[in-house]
PDB file of C-alpha atoms in Angstrom:
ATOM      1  CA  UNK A   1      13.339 -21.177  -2.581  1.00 47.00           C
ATOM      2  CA  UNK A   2      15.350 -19.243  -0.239  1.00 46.00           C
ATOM      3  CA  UNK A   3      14.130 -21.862   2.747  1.00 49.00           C
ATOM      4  CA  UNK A   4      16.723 -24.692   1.528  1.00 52.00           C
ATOM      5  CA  UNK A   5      19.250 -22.022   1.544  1.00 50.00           C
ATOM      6  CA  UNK A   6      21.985 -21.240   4.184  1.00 48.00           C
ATOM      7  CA  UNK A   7      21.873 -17.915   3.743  1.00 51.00           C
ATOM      8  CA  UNK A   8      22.675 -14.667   5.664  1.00 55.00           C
ATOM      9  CA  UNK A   9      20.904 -11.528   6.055  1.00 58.00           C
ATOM     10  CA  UNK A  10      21.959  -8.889   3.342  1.00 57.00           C
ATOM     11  CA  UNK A  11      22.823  -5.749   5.384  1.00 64.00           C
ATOM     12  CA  UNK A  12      23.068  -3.610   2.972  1.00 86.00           C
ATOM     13  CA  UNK A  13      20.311  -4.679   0.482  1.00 91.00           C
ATOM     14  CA  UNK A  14      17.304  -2.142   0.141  1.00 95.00           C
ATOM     15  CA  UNK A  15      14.633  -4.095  -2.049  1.00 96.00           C
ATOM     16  CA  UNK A  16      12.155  -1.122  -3.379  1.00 97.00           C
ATOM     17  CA  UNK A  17       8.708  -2.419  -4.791  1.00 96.00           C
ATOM     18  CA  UNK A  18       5.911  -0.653  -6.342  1.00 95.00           C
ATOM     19  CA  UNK A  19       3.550  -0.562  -9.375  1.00 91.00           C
ATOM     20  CA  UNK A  20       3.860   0.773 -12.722  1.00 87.00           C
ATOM     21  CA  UNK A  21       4.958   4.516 -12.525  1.00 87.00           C
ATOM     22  CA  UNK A  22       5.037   4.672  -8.904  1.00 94.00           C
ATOM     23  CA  UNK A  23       8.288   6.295  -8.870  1.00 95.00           C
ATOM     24  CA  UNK A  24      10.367   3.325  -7.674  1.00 96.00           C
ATOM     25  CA  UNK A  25      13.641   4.028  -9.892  1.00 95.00           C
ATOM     26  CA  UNK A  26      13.639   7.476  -8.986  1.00 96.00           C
ATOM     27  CA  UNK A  27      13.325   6.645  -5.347  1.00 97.00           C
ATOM     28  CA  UNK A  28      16.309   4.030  -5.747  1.00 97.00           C
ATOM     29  CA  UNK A  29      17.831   6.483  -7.963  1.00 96.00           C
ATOM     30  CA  UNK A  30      17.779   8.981  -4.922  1.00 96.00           C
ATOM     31  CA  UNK A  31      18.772   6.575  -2.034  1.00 97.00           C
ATOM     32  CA  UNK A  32      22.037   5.907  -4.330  1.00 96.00           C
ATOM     33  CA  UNK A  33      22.924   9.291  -5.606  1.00 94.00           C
ATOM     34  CA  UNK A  34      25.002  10.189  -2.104  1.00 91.00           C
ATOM     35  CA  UNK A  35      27.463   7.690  -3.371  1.00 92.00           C
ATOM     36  CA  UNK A  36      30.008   7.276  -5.817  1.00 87.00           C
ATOM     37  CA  UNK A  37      31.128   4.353  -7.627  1.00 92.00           C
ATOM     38  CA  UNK A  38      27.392   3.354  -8.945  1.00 97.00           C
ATOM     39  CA  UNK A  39      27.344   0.706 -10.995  1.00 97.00           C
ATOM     40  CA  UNK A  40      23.635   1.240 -12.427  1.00 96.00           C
ATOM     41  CA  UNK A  41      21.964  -2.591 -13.900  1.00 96.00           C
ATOM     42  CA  UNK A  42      19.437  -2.699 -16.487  1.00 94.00           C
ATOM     43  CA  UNK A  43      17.591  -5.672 -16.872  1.00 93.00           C
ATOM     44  CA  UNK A  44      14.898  -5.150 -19.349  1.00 87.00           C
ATOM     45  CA  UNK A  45      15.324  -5.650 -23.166  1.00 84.00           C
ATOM     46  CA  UNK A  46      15.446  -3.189 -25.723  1.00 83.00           C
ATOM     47  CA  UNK A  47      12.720  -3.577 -28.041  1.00 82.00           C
ATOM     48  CA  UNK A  48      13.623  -1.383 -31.798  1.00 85.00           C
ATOM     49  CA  UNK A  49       9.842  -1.287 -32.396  1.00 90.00           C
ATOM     50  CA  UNK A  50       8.491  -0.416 -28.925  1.00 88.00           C
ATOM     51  CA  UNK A  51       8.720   3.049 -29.425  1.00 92.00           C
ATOM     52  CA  UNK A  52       6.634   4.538 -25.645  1.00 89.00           C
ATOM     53  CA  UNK A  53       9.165   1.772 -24.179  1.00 83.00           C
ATOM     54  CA  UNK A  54      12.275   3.520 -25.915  1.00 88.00           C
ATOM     55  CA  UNK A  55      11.169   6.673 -24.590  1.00 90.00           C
ATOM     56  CA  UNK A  56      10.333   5.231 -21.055  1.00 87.00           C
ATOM     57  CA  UNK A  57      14.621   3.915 -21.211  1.00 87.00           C
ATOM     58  CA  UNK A  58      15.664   7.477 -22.458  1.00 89.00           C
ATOM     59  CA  UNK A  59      13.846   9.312 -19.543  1.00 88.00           C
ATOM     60  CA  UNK A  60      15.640   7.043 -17.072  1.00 87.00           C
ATOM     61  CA  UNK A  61      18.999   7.571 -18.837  1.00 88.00           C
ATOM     62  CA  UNK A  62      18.904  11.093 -18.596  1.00 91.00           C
ATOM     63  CA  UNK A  63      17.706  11.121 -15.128  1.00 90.00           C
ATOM     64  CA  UNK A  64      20.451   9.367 -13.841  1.00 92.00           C
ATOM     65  CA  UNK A  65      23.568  10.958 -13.074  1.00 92.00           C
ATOM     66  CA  UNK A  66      26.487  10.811 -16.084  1.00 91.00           C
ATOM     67  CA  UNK A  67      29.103   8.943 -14.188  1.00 93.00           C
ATOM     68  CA  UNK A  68      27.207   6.199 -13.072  1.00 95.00           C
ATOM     69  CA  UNK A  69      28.527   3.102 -14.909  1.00 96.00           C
ATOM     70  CA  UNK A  70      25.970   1.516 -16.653  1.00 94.00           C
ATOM     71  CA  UNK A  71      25.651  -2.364 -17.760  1.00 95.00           C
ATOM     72  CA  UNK A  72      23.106  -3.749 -19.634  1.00 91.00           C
ATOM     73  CA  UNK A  73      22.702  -7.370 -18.436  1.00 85.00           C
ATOM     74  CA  UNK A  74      21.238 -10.057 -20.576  1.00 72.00           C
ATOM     75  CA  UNK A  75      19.681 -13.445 -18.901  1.00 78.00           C
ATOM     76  CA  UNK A  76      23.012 -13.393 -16.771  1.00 85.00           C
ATOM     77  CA  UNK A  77      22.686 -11.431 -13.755  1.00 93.00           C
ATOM     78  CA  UNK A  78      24.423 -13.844 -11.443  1.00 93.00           C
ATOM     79  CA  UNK A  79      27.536 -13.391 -13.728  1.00 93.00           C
ATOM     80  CA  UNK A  80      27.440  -9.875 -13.955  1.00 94.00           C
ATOM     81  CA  UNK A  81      27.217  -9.563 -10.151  1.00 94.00           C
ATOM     82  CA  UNK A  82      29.950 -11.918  -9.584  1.00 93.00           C
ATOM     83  CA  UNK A  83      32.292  -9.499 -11.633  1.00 93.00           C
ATOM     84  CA  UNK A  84      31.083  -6.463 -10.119  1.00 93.00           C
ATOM     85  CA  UNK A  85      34.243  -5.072  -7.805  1.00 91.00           C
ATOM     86  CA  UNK A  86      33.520  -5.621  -4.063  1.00 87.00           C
ATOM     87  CA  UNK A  87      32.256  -2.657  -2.465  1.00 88.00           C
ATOM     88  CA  UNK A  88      30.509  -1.056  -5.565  1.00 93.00           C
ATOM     89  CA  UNK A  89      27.421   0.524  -5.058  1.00 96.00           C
ATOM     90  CA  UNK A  90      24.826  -1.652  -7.064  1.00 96.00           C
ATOM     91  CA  UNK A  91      21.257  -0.398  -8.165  1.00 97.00           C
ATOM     92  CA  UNK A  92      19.443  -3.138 -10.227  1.00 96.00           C
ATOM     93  CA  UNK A  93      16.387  -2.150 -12.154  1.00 95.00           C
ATOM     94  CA  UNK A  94      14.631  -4.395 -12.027  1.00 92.00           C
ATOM     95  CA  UNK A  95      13.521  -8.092 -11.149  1.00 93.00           C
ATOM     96  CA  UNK A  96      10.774  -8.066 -13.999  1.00 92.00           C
ATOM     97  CA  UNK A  97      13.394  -7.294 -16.680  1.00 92.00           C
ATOM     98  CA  UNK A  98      15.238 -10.021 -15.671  1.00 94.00           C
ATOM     99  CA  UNK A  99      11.984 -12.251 -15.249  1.00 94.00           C
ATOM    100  CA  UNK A 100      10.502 -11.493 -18.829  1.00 92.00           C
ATOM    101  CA  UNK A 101      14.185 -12.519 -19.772  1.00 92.00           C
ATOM    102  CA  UNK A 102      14.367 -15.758 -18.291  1.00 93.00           C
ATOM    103  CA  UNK A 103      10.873 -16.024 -18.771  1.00 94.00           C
ATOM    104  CA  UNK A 104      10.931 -19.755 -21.315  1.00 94.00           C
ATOM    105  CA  UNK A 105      13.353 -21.404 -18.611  1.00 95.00           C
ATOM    106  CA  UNK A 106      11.332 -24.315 -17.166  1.00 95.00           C
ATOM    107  CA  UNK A 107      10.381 -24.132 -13.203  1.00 95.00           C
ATOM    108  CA  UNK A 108      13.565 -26.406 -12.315  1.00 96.00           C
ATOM    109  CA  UNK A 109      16.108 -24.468 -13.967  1.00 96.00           C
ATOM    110  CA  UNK A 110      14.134 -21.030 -13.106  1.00 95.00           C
ATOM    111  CA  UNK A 111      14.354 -22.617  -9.604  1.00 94.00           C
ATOM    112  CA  UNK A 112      17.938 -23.225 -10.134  1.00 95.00           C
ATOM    113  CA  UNK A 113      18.743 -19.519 -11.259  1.00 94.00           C
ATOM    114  CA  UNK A 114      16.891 -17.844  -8.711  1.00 93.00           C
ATOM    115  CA  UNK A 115      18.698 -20.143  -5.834  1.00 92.00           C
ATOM    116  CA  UNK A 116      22.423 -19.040  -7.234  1.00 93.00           C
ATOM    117  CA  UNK A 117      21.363 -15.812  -7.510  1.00 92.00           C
ATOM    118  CA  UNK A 118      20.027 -15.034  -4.189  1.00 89.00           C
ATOM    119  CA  UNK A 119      23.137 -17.061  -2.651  1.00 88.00           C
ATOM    120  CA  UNK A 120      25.315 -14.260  -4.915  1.00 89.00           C
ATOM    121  CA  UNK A 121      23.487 -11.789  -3.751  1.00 87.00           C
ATOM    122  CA  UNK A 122      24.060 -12.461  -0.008  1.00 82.00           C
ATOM    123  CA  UNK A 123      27.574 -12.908  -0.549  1.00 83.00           C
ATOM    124  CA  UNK A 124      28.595 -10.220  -2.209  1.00 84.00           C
ATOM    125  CA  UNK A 125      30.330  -7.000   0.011  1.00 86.00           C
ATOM    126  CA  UNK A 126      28.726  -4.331  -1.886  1.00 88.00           C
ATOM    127  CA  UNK A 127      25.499  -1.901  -1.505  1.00 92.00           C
ATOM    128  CA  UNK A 128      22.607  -2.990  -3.370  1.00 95.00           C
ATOM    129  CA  UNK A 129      19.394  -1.403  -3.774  1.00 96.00           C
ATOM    130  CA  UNK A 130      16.947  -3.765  -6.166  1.00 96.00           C
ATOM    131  CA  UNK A 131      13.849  -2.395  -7.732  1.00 97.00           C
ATOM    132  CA  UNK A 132      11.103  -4.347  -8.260  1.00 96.00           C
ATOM    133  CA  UNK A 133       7.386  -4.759  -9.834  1.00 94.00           C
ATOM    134  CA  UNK A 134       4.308  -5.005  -7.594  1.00 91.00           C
ATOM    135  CA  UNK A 135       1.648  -6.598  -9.581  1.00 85.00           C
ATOM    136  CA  UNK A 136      -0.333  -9.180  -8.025  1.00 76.00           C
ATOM    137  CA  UNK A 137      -2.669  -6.401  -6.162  1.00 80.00           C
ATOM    138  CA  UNK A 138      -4.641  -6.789  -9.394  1.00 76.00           C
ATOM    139  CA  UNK A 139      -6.368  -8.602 -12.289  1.00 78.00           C
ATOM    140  CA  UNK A 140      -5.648 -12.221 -12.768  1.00 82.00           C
ATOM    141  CA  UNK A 141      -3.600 -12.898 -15.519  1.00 85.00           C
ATOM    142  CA  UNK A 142      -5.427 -14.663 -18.166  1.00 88.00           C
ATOM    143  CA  UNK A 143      -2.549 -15.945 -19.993  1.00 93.00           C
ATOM    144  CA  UNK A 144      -0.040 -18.735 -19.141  1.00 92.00           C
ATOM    145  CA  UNK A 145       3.114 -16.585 -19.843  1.00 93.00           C
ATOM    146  CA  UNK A 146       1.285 -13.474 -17.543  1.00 93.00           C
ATOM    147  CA  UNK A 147       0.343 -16.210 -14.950  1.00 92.00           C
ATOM    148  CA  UNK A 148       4.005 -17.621 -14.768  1.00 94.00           C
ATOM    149  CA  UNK A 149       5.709 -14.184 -14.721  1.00 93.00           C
ATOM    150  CA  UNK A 150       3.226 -12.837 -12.016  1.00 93.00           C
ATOM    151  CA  UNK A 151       4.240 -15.870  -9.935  1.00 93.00           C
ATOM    152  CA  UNK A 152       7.932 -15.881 -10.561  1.00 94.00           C
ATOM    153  CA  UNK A 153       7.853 -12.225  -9.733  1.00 94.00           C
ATOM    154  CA  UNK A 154       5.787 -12.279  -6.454  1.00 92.00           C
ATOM    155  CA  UNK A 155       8.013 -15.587  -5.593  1.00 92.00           C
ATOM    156  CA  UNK A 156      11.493 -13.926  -6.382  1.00 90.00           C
ATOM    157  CA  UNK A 157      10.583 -10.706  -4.729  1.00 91.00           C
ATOM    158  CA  UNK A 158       9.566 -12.638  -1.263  1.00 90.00           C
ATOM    159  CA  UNK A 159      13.257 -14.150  -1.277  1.00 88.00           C
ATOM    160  CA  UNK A 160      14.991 -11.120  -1.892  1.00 88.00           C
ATOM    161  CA  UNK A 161      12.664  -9.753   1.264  1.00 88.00           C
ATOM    162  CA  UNK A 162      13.923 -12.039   3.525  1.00 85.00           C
ATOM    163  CA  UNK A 163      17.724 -11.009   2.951  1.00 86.00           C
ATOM    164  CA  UNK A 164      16.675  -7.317   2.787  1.00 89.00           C
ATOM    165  CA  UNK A 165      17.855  -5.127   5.437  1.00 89.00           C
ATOM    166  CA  UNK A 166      15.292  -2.420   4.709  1.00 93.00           C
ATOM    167  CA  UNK A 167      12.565  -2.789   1.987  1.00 94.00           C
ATOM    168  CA  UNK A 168      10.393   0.416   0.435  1.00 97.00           C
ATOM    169  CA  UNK A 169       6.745   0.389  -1.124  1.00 96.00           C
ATOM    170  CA  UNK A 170       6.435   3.218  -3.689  1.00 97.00           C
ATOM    171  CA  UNK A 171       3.078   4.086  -4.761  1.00 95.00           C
ATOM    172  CA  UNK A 172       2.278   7.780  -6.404  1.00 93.00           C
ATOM    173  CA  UNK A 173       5.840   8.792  -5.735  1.00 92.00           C
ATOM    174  CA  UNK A 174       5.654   8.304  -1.747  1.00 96.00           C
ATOM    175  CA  UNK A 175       8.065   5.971  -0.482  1.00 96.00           C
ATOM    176  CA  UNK A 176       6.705   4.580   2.631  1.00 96.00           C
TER     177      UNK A 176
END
Protein backbone atom coordinates (compact mmCIF):
# COMPACT_ATOMS: atom_id res chain seq x y z
CA UNK A 1 0.00 0.00 0.00
CA UNK A 2 2.46 2.41 1.18
CA UNK A 3 4.31 2.12 -2.53
CA UNK A 4 1.54 4.50 -4.25
CA UNK A 5 2.13 6.79 -1.44
CA UNK A 6 4.24 10.04 -1.31
CA UNK A 7 5.22 9.63 1.87
CA UNK A 8 8.09 10.69 4.22
CA UNK A 9 10.08 8.89 6.66
CA UNK A 10 8.52 9.08 10.27
CA UNK A 11 11.44 10.24 12.48
CA UNK A 12 10.11 9.75 15.39
CA UNK A 13 8.01 6.53 14.94
CA UNK A 14 9.35 3.39 16.93
CA UNK A 15 7.15 0.38 15.57
CA UNK A 16 7.68 -2.52 18.41
CA UNK A 17 6.59 -6.13 17.24
CA UNK A 18 6.50 -9.32 19.01
CA UNK A 19 4.31 -12.36 19.89
CA UNK A 20 1.81 -12.97 22.43
CA UNK A 21 3.29 -12.08 25.93
CA UNK A 22 6.56 -11.11 24.71
CA UNK A 23 6.59 -8.06 26.67
CA UNK A 24 6.02 -5.58 23.83
CA UNK A 25 3.67 -3.00 25.81
CA UNK A 26 5.88 -2.98 28.61
CA UNK A 27 8.84 -2.34 26.42
CA UNK A 28 6.82 0.61 24.65
CA UNK A 29 5.53 1.38 27.96
CA UNK A 30 9.27 1.94 29.07
CA UNK A 31 10.66 3.76 25.93
CA UNK A 32 7.68 6.39 26.69
CA UNK A 33 7.74 6.73 30.40
CA UNK A 34 10.80 9.55 30.20
CA UNK A 35 8.15 11.77 28.78
CA UNK A 36 5.29 13.65 29.73
CA UNK A 37 2.26 14.45 27.92
CA UNK A 38 1.44 10.57 26.94
CA UNK A 39 -1.45 10.17 25.30
CA UNK A 40 -1.76 6.20 25.77
CA UNK A 41 -4.28 4.45 22.58
CA UNK A 42 -6.12 1.37 23.08
CA UNK A 43 -7.30 -0.34 20.23
CA UNK A 44 -8.74 -3.59 21.24
CA UNK A 45 -12.43 -4.09 22.31
CA UNK A 46 -13.74 -4.75 25.54
CA UNK A 47 -15.40 -7.94 25.65
CA UNK A 48 -18.04 -8.12 29.22
CA UNK A 49 -17.77 -11.93 28.96
CA UNK A 50 -14.05 -12.43 28.23
CA UNK A 51 -13.13 -12.54 31.61
CA UNK A 52 -8.74 -13.71 31.21
CA UNK A 53 -9.07 -10.73 28.52
CA UNK A 54 -10.54 -8.26 31.25
CA UNK A 55 -7.85 -9.18 33.45
CA UNK A 56 -5.12 -9.03 30.66
CA UNK A 57 -6.66 -4.85 30.17
CA UNK A 58 -6.54 -4.36 34.06
CA UNK A 59 -2.82 -5.50 34.34
CA UNK A 60 -1.91 -3.02 31.61
CA UNK A 61 -3.95 -0.24 33.27
CA UNK A 62 -2.29 -0.48 36.38
CA UNK A 63 1.06 -0.78 34.90
CA UNK A 64 0.93 2.29 33.23
CA UNK A 65 1.63 5.41 34.86
CA UNK A 66 -1.70 7.49 36.32
CA UNK A 67 -1.31 10.60 34.30
CA UNK A 68 -1.04 9.20 31.08
CA UNK A 69 -4.20 10.21 29.16
CA UNK A 70 -5.88 7.40 27.99
CA UNK A 71 -8.38 7.04 24.82
CA UNK A 72 -10.10 4.20 23.88
CA UNK A 73 -10.42 4.32 20.06
CA UNK A 74 -13.12 2.53 18.20
CA UNK A 75 -12.69 1.64 14.24
CA UNK A 76 -11.44 5.38 13.98
CA UNK A 77 -7.89 5.70 14.57
CA UNK A 78 -7.17 8.09 11.76
CA UNK A 79 -9.65 10.51 13.52
CA UNK A 80 -8.41 10.16 16.80
CA UNK A 81 -4.85 10.86 15.60
CA UNK A 82 -5.85 13.79 13.65
CA UNK A 83 -7.17 15.40 17.00
CA UNK A 84 -4.34 14.43 19.00
CA UNK A 85 -2.36 17.98 19.87
CA UNK A 86 0.90 18.23 17.84
CA UNK A 87 3.78 17.23 19.74
CA UNK A 88 2.03 14.68 22.11
CA UNK A 89 3.75 11.73 22.89
CA UNK A 90 1.61 8.85 21.27
CA UNK A 91 1.86 5.05 22.29
CA UNK A 92 -0.72 2.95 20.30
CA UNK A 93 -1.42 -0.54 21.46
CA UNK A 94 -1.86 -2.08 19.10
CA UNK A 95 -2.35 -2.71 15.22
CA UNK A 96 -4.32 -6.08 15.91
CA UNK A 97 -6.93 -4.25 18.04
CA UNK A 98 -7.51 -2.06 15.45
CA UNK A 99 -7.38 -4.97 12.76
CA UNK A 100 -9.96 -7.33 14.59
CA UNK A 101 -11.97 -3.95 14.57
CA UNK A 102 -12.00 -3.21 11.08
CA UNK A 103 -11.83 -6.70 10.49
CA UNK A 104 -15.62 -7.05 8.07
CA UNK A 105 -14.38 -3.94 5.90
CA UNK A 106 -13.86 -5.37 2.39
CA UNK A 107 -10.06 -5.32 0.90
CA UNK A 108 -10.84 -1.88 -1.02
CA UNK A 109 -12.04 0.05 1.76
CA UNK A 110 -9.48 -1.84 4.27
CA UNK A 111 -7.05 -0.67 1.52
CA UNK A 112 -8.50 2.70 1.71
CA UNK A 113 -8.16 2.98 5.64
CA UNK A 114 -4.83 1.72 5.92
CA UNK A 115 -3.57 4.32 3.00
CA UNK A 116 -5.12 7.51 5.11
CA UNK A 117 -3.84 6.22 8.00
CA UNK A 118 -0.30 5.71 7.24
CA UNK A 119 -0.38 9.22 5.28
CA UNK A 120 -1.70 10.60 9.03
CA UNK A 121 0.71 8.97 10.56
CA UNK A 122 3.65 10.49 8.61
CA UNK A 123 2.28 13.78 8.94
CA UNK A 124 1.68 14.20 12.18
CA UNK A 125 4.62 16.24 14.54
CA UNK A 126 4.34 14.06 17.45
CA UNK A 127 6.32 10.89 19.03
CA UNK A 128 4.80 7.70 18.30
CA UNK A 129 5.74 4.40 19.41
CA UNK A 130 3.15 1.58 17.79
CA UNK A 131 2.94 -1.89 19.17
CA UNK A 132 2.23 -4.56 17.17
CA UNK A 133 1.42 -8.52 16.82
CA UNK A 134 3.94 -10.93 15.27
CA UNK A 135 2.06 -13.90 14.17
CA UNK A 136 2.80 -15.28 10.92
CA UNK A 137 6.07 -17.24 12.39
CA UNK A 138 3.43 -19.92 12.96
CA UNK A 139 0.47 -22.20 12.15
CA UNK A 140 -1.58 -21.41 9.14
CA UNK A 141 -4.72 -20.07 9.89
CA UNK A 142 -7.42 -22.39 9.01
CA UNK A 143 -10.16 -19.98 8.97
CA UNK A 144 -11.04 -17.18 6.49
CA UNK A 145 -11.43 -14.43 9.20
CA UNK A 146 -7.75 -15.81 10.88
CA UNK A 147 -6.36 -15.92 7.25
CA UNK A 148 -7.52 -12.25 6.46
CA UNK A 149 -6.42 -10.80 9.83
CA UNK A 150 -2.96 -12.61 9.65
CA UNK A 151 -2.55 -10.93 6.25
CA UNK A 152 -3.86 -7.52 7.04
CA UNK A 153 -1.62 -7.60 10.05
CA UNK A 154 1.70 -8.79 8.43
CA UNK A 155 0.67 -6.23 5.43
CA UNK A 156 -0.06 -3.15 7.78
CA UNK A 157 2.90 -3.81 9.95
CA UNK A 158 5.41 -3.83 6.71
CA UNK A 159 4.03 -0.17 5.90
CA UNK A 160 4.36 1.18 9.16
CA UNK A 161 8.20 -0.37 8.85
CA UNK A 162 9.03 1.54 6.10
CA UNK A 163 8.17 5.01 7.83
CA UNK A 164 9.74 3.74 11.10
CA UNK A 165 12.75 5.41 12.27
CA UNK A 166 13.72 2.59 14.62
CA UNK A 167 11.70 -0.70 14.91
CA UNK A 168 12.06 -3.37 18.09
CA UNK A 169 11.40 -7.29 18.10
CA UNK A 170 10.33 -8.39 21.61
CA UNK A 171 10.41 -11.95 22.30
CA UNK A 172 10.61 -13.35 26.17
CA UNK A 173 10.89 -9.80 27.38
CA UNK A 174 14.28 -8.96 25.39
CA UNK A 175 13.97 -6.18 23.15
CA UNK A 176 16.46 -6.64 20.49
Amino acid sequence: MTKDLQIRMYHDLILISGPTRSGKSRWAEHLMSKYNNVIYIATSKIHPSDVEWINRIKLHRERRPKHWQLIETGDFLEKTLNEIPQGSNILIDSLGGYITRNLDKHNEEWDHMVTRLITTMSNINSRLILVSEECGWGIVPSSKNGHRFRERLTSFTNDFQQISSESWLVINGRAI
